[in-house]
Coordinates of C-alpha atoms in Angstrom, one line a residue:
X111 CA 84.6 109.5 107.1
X112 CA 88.1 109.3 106.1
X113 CA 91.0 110.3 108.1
X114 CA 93.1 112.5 105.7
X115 CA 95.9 113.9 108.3
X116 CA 98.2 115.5 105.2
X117 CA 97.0 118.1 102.9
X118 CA 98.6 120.6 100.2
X119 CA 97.0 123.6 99.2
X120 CA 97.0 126.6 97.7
X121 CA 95.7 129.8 99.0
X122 CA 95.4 133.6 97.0
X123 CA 93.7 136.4 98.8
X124 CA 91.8 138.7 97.1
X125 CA 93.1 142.0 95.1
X126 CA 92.4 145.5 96.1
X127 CA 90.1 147.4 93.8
X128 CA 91.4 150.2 91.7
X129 CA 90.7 153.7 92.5
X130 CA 88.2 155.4 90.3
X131 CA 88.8 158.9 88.0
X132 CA 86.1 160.4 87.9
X133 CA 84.6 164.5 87.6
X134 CA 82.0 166.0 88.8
X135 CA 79.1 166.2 86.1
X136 CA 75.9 168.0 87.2
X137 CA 73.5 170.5 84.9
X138 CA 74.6 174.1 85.6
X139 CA 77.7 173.6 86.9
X140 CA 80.3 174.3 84.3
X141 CA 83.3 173.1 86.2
X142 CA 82.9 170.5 88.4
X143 CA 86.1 168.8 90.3
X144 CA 86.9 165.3 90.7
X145 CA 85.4 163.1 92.9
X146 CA 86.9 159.4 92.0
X147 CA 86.6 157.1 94.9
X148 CA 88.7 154.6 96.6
X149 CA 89.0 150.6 95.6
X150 CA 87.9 148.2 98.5
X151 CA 90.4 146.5 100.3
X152 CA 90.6 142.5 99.0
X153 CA 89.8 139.6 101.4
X154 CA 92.3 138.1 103.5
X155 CA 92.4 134.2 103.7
X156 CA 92.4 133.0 107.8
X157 CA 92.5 129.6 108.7
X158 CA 90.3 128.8 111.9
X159 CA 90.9 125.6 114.5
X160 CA 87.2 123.8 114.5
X161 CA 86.4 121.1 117.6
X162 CA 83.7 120.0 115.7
X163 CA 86.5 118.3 113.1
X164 CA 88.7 115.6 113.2
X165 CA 90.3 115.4 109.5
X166 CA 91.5 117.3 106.6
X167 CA 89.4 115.4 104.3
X168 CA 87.5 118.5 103.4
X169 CA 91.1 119.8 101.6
X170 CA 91.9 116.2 99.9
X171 CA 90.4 117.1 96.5
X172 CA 89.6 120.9 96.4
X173 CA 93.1 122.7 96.9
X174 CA 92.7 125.9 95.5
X175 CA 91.3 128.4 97.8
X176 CA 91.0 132.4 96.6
X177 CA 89.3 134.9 98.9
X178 CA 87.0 137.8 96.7
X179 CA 88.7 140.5 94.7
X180 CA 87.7 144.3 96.5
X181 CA 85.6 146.0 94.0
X182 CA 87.1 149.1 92.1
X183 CA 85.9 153.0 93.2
X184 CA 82.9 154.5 92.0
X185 CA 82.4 158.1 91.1
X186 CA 80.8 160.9 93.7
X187 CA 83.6 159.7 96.2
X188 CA 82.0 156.1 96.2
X189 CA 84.3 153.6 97.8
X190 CA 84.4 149.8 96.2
X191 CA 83.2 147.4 99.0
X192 CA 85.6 145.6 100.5
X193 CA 86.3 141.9 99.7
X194 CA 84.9 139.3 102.1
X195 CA 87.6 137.2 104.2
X196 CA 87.6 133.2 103.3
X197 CA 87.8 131.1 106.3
X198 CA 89.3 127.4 106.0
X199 CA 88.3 125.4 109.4
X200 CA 90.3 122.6 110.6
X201 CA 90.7 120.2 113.0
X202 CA 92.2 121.8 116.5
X203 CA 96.0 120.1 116.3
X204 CA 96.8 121.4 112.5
X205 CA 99.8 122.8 111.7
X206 CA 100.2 125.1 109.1
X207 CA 103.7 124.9 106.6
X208 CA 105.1 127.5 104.4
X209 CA 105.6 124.8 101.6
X210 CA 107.9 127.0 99.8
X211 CA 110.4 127.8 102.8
X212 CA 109.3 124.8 105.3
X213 CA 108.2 127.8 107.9
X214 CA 106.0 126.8 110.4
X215 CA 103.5 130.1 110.1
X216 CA 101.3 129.1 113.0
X217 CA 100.2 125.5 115.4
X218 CA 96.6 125.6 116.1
X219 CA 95.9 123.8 119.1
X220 CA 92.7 125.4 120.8
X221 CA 89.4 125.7 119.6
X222 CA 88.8 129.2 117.9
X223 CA 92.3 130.3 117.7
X224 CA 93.0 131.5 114.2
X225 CA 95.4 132.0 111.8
X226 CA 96.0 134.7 108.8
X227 CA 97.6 133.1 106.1
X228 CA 97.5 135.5 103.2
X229 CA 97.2 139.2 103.9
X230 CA 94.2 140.8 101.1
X231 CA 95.6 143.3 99.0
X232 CA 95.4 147.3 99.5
X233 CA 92.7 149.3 97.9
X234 CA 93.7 151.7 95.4
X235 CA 93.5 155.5 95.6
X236 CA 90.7 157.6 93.6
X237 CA 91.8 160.9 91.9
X238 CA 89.8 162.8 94.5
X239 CA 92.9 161.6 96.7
X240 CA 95.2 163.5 94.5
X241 CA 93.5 167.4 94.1
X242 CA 95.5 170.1 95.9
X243 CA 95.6 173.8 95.6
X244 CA 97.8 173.5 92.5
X245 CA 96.4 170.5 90.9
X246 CA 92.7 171.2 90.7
X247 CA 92.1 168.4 88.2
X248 CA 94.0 165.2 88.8
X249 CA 94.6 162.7 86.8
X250 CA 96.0 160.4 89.5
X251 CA 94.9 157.1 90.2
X252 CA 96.8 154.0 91.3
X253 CA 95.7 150.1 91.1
X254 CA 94.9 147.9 93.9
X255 CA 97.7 146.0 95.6
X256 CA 97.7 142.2 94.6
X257 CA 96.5 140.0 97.7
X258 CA 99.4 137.4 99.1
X259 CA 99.5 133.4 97.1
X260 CA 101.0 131.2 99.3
X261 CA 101.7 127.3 98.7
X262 CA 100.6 125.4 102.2
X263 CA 100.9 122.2 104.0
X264 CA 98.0 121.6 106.6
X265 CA 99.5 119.0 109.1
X266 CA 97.3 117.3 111.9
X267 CA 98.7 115.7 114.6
X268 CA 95.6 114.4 117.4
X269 CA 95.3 115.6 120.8
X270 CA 96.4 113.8 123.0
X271 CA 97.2 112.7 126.7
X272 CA 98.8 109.1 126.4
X273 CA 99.9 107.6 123.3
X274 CA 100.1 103.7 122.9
X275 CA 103.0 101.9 121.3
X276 CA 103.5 98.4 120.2
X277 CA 103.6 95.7 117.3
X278 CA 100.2 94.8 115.2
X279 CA 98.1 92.6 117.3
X280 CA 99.9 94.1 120.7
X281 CA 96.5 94.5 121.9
X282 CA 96.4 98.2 121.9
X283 CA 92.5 98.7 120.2
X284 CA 91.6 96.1 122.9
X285 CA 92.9 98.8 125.4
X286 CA 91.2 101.6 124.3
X287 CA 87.9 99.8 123.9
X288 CA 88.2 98.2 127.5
X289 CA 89.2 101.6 129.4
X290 CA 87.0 103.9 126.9
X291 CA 83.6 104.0 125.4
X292 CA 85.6 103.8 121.6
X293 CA 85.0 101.4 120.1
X294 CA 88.3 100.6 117.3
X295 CA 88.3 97.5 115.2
X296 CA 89.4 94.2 116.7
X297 CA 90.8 91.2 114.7
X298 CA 93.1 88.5 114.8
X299 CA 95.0 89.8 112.3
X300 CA 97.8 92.4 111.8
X301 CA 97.1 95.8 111.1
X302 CA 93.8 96.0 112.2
X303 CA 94.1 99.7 112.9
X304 CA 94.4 101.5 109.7
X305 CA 94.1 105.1 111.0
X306 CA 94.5 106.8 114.8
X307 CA 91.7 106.1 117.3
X308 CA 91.6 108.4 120.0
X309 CA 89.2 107.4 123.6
X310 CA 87.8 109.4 126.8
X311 CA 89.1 107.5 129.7
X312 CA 86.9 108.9 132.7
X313 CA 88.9 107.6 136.3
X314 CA 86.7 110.2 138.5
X315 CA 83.8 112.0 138.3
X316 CA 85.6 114.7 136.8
X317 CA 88.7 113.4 136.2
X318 CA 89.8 112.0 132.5
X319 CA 92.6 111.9 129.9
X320 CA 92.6 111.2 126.0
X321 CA 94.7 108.2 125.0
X322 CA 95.9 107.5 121.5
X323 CA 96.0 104.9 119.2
X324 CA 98.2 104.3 116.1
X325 CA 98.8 101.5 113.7
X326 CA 101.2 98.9 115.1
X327 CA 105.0 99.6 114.1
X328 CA 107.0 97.1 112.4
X329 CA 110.5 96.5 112.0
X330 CA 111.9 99.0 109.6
X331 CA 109.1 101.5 110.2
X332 CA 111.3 104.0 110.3
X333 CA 112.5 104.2 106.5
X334 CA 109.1 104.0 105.7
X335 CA 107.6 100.2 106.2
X336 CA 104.3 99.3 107.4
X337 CA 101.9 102.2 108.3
X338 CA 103.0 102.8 111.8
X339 CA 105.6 105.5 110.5
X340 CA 103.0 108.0 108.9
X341 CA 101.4 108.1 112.3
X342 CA 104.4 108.3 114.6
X343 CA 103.9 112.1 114.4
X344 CA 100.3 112.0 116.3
X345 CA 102.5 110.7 119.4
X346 CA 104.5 114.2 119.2
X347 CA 101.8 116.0 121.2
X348 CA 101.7 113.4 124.1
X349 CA 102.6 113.8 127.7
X350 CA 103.4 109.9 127.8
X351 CA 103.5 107.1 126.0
X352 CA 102.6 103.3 127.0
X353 CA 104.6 100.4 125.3
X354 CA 102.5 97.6 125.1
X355 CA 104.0 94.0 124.3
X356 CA 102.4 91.1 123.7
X357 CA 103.1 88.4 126.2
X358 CA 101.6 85.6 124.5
X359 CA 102.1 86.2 120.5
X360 CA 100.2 83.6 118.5
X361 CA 103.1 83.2 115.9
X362 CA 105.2 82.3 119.0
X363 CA 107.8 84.8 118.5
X364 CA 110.0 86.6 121.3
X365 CA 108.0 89.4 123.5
X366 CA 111.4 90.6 124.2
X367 CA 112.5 90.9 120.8
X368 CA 109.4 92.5 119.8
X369 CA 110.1 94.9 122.4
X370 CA 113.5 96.3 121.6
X371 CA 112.4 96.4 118.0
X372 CA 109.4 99.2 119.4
X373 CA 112.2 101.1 120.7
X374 CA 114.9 101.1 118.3
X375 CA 111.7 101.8 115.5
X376 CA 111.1 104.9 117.9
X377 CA 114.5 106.1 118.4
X378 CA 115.5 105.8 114.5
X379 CA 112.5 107.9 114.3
X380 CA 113.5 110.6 116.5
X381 CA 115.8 110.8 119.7
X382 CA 113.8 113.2 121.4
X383 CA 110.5 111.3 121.5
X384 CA 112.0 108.3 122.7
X385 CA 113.3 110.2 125.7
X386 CA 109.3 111.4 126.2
X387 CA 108.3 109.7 129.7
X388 CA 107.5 106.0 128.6
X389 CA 105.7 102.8 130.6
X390 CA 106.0 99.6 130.1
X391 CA 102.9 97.7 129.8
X392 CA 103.1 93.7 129.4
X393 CA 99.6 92.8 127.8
X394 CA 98.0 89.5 127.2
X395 CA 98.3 88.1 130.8
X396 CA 95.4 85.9 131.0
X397 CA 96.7 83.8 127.7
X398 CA 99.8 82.4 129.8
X399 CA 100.2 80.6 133.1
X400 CA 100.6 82.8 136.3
X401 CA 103.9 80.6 137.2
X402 CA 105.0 81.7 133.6
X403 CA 104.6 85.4 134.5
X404 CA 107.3 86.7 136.3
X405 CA 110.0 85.0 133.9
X406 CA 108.1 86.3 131.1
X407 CA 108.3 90.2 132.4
X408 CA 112.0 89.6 133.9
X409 CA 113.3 88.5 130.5
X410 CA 111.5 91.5 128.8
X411 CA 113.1 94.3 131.4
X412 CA 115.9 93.1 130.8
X413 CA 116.7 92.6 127.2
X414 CA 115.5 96.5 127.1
X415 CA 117.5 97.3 130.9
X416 CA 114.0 98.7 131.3
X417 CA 114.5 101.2 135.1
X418 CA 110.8 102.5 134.7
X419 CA 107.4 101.7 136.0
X420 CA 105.8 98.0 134.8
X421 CA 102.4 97.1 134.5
X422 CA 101.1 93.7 133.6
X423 CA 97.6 93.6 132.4
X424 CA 94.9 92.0 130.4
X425 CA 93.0 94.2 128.8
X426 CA 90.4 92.0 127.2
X427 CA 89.8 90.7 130.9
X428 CA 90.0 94.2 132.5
X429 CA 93.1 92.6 134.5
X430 CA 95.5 95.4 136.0
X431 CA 93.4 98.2 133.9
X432 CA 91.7 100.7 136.4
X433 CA 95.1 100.4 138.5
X434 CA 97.2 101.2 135.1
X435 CA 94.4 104.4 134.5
X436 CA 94.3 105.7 138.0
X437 CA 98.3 105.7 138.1
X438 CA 97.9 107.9 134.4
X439 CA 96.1 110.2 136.2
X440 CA 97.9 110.9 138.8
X441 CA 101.3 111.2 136.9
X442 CA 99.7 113.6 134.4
X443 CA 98.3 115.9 138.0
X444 CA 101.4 115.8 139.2
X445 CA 103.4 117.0 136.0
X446 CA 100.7 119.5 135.3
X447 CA 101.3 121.0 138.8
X448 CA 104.9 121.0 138.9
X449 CA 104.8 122.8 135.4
X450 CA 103.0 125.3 136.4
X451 CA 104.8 125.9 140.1
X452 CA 108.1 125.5 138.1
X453 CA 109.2 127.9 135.3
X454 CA 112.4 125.4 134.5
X455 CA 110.6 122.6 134.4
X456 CA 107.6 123.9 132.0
X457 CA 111.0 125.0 129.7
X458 CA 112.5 121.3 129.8
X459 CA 109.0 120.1 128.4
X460 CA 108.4 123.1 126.1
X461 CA 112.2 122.3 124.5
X462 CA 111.2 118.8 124.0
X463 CA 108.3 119.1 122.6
X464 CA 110.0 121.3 120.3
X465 CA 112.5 119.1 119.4
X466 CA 110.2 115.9 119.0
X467 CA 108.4 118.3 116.6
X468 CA 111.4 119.4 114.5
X469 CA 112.8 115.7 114.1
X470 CA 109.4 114.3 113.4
X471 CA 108.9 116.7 110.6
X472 CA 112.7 116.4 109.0
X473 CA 112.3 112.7 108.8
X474 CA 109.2 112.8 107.3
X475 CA 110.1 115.0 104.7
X476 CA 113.3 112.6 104.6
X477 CA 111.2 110.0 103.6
X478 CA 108.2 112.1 101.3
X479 CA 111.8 112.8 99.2
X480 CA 113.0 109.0 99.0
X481 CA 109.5 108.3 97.7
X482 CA 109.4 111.6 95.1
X483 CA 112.8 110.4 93.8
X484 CA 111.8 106.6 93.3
X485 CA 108.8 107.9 91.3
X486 CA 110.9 110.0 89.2
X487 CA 113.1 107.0 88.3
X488 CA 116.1 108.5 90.0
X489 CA 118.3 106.6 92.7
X490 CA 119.7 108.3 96.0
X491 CA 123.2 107.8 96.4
X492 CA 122.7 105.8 99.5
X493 CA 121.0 103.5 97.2
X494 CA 124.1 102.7 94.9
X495 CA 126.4 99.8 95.3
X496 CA 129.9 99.4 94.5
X497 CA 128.6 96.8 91.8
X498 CA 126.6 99.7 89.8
X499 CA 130.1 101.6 89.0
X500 CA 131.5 98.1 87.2
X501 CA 128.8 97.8 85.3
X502 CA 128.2 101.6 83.9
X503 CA 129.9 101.0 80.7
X504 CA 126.9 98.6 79.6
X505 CA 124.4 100.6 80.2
X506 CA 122.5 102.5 78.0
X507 CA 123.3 106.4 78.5
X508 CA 124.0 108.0 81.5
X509 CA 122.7 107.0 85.3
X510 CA 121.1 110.1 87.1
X511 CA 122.3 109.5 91.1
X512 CA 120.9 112.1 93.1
X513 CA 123.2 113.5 96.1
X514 CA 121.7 115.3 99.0
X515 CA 124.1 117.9 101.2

């Protein structure tokens, strides 16, 4: 199945019905008086968070969505039957936009919790609605209410414990598979990981966390390059995040460098979830030699001035593994019970989060505009150099440069 994380789409909920004028008509009765029902009430459109899902791929090609119309009155005070609700499921984690105003209208993240999008429209009145002692023979009807349209943007970001950071080929599908029963693709090649894995990681009996997987981040991920950026968001929901770095890269370059690249990548990204709780994990031991490993992990703290914890593992060797796991479940009891014995604490988090959220989704649509603007063949003025102004007077007509406040 494909793992579609980004959908827009459009959602109208049904009309109400028209009221009915009608008059009673019955053999032997010479004056009968009215007796025009109500319309039925249109169907509202709910959006409804579904375990059993993992993607929006069920929105990727159908995108219009109406709920039914209510049905109009009938005569002898008949009401029209009321339009049936349309339910959209999706994955628990979606987030759902206001595409027009960029209002968040709702953040499903537990199974059953739902969502009403677009409110059905109100039934009209019959003319039996209208008779008085004065007006014995109304005339009166009014239409149904048109039911709510609404452009949306269904966002999913995974569920989450720990997320994993690093380069392609850090090792970070290795992870997964060796402390999980998931089973990622592994290659010797970059970018093995196209889309987020996610893995049960069982330490106890009854004791487990979630860890995700993204594809690897790159040097200039954060305008846009490689894949690593379109996933960045998943990590949003996290309680921490584990920064894997290959110790032993086959293309020989500098673990350290690759390192501070990770965080500056993050931090470009967005301030906030560089300051989520972050571990440094050194991967790859068994591929060097053990006199080789403490100058290895002392030259990597310190090109990042690294003051948190440090693990050095192996993960296809299930080296330094079970220790790394039962110290992620202990930090994640531990912050769990403080949040919940303290109400400032739970706050801090709840603020982050909130922040991580907000810049996550402003530089995204940062970048979804770069790419809308290079498509339509028109330049942002962070794009133009001094050299373009000399040369205007060659060109042919005039050069569209597109300014943003």
């Amino acid at each position: 199945m494909k793992f579609v994380d980004e959908v827009s789409i459009y959602v109208k909920a049904g009309d109400g019905g028209n009221g009915m004028m009608s008059f009673r008509r019955e053999k032997f009765i010479e004056k009968g008086g009215p007796n025009g029902g109500d319309g039925g009430d249109g169907g509202s459109v709910y959006i409804v968070a579904d375990e059993n899902l993992n993607t929006l791929v069920d929105y990727r090609y159908t995108r219009r969505f109406n709920a039914q119309n209510g049905e109009k009155g009938g005569s002898t005070d008949c009401t029209g039957r009321k339009g049936d609700d349309l339910i959209l499921p999706v994955p628990v984690g979606t987030t759902v936009i206001d595409s027009a105003t960029q209002e968040v209208i709702g953040d499903l993240t537990k199974a059953g919790q739902r969502l009403l999008v677009a409110q059905g429209g109100w039934h009209g009145l019959g003319n039996t609605r209208f008779k008085s002692s004065t007006n014995r023979a109304p005339r009166q009807t009014t239409p149904g209410k048109p039911g709510d349209a609404r452009d949306l943007k269904l966002e999913l970001k995974v569920l989450a414990d720990v997320g994993l950071l690093g380069l392609p080929n850090a090792g970070k599908s290795t992870f997964i598979r060796s402390v999980s029963a998931a089973k990622p693709k592994v290659a010797d090649y970059p970018f093995t990981t196209l889309v987020p894995n996610l893995g049960v990681v069982s330490v106890d009996r009854y004791k487990s966390f979630v860890v995700a997987d993204i594809p690897g981040l790159i040097e200039g991920a954060s305008e846009g390059a490689g894949l690593g950026i379109r996933f960045l968001k998943h990590l949003a929901r996290t309680r921490l995040l584990l920064h894997l770095v290959d110790m032993a890269p086959l293309d020989l370059s500098d673990p350290a460098e690759a390192a501070v690249t990770i965080v500056e990548e993050l931090t470009k990204f967005s301030p906030a979830l560089a300051d989520r709780d972050r571990w440094l994990v050194l991967n790859k031991s068994d591929q060097i030699l053990e006199e080789e490993h403490e100058a290895r992990v002392a030259e990597v703290v310190a090109r990042l001035e690294w003051e948190g914890p440090v693990y050095v593992i192996s993960a296809l060797a299930h080296e330094g593994t079970e220790r790394l796991c039962q110290d992620i479940m202990n930090y994640l009891e531990v912050r769990a019970e403080r949040a919940a014995e303290n109400p400032e604490f739970a706050a801090e988090l709840a603020e982050l989060d909130q922040r991580i959220e907000d810049e996550a989704r402003a530089r995204l649509q940062a970048l979804d505009d770069q790419r809308a603007l290079r498509r339509a063949g028109v330049r942002s003025v962070d794009d133009v150099d001094e050299d373009d102004f000399d040369d205007e007077d060659d060109e042919d007509g005039p050069e569209i440069i597109y300014v943003r406040d």
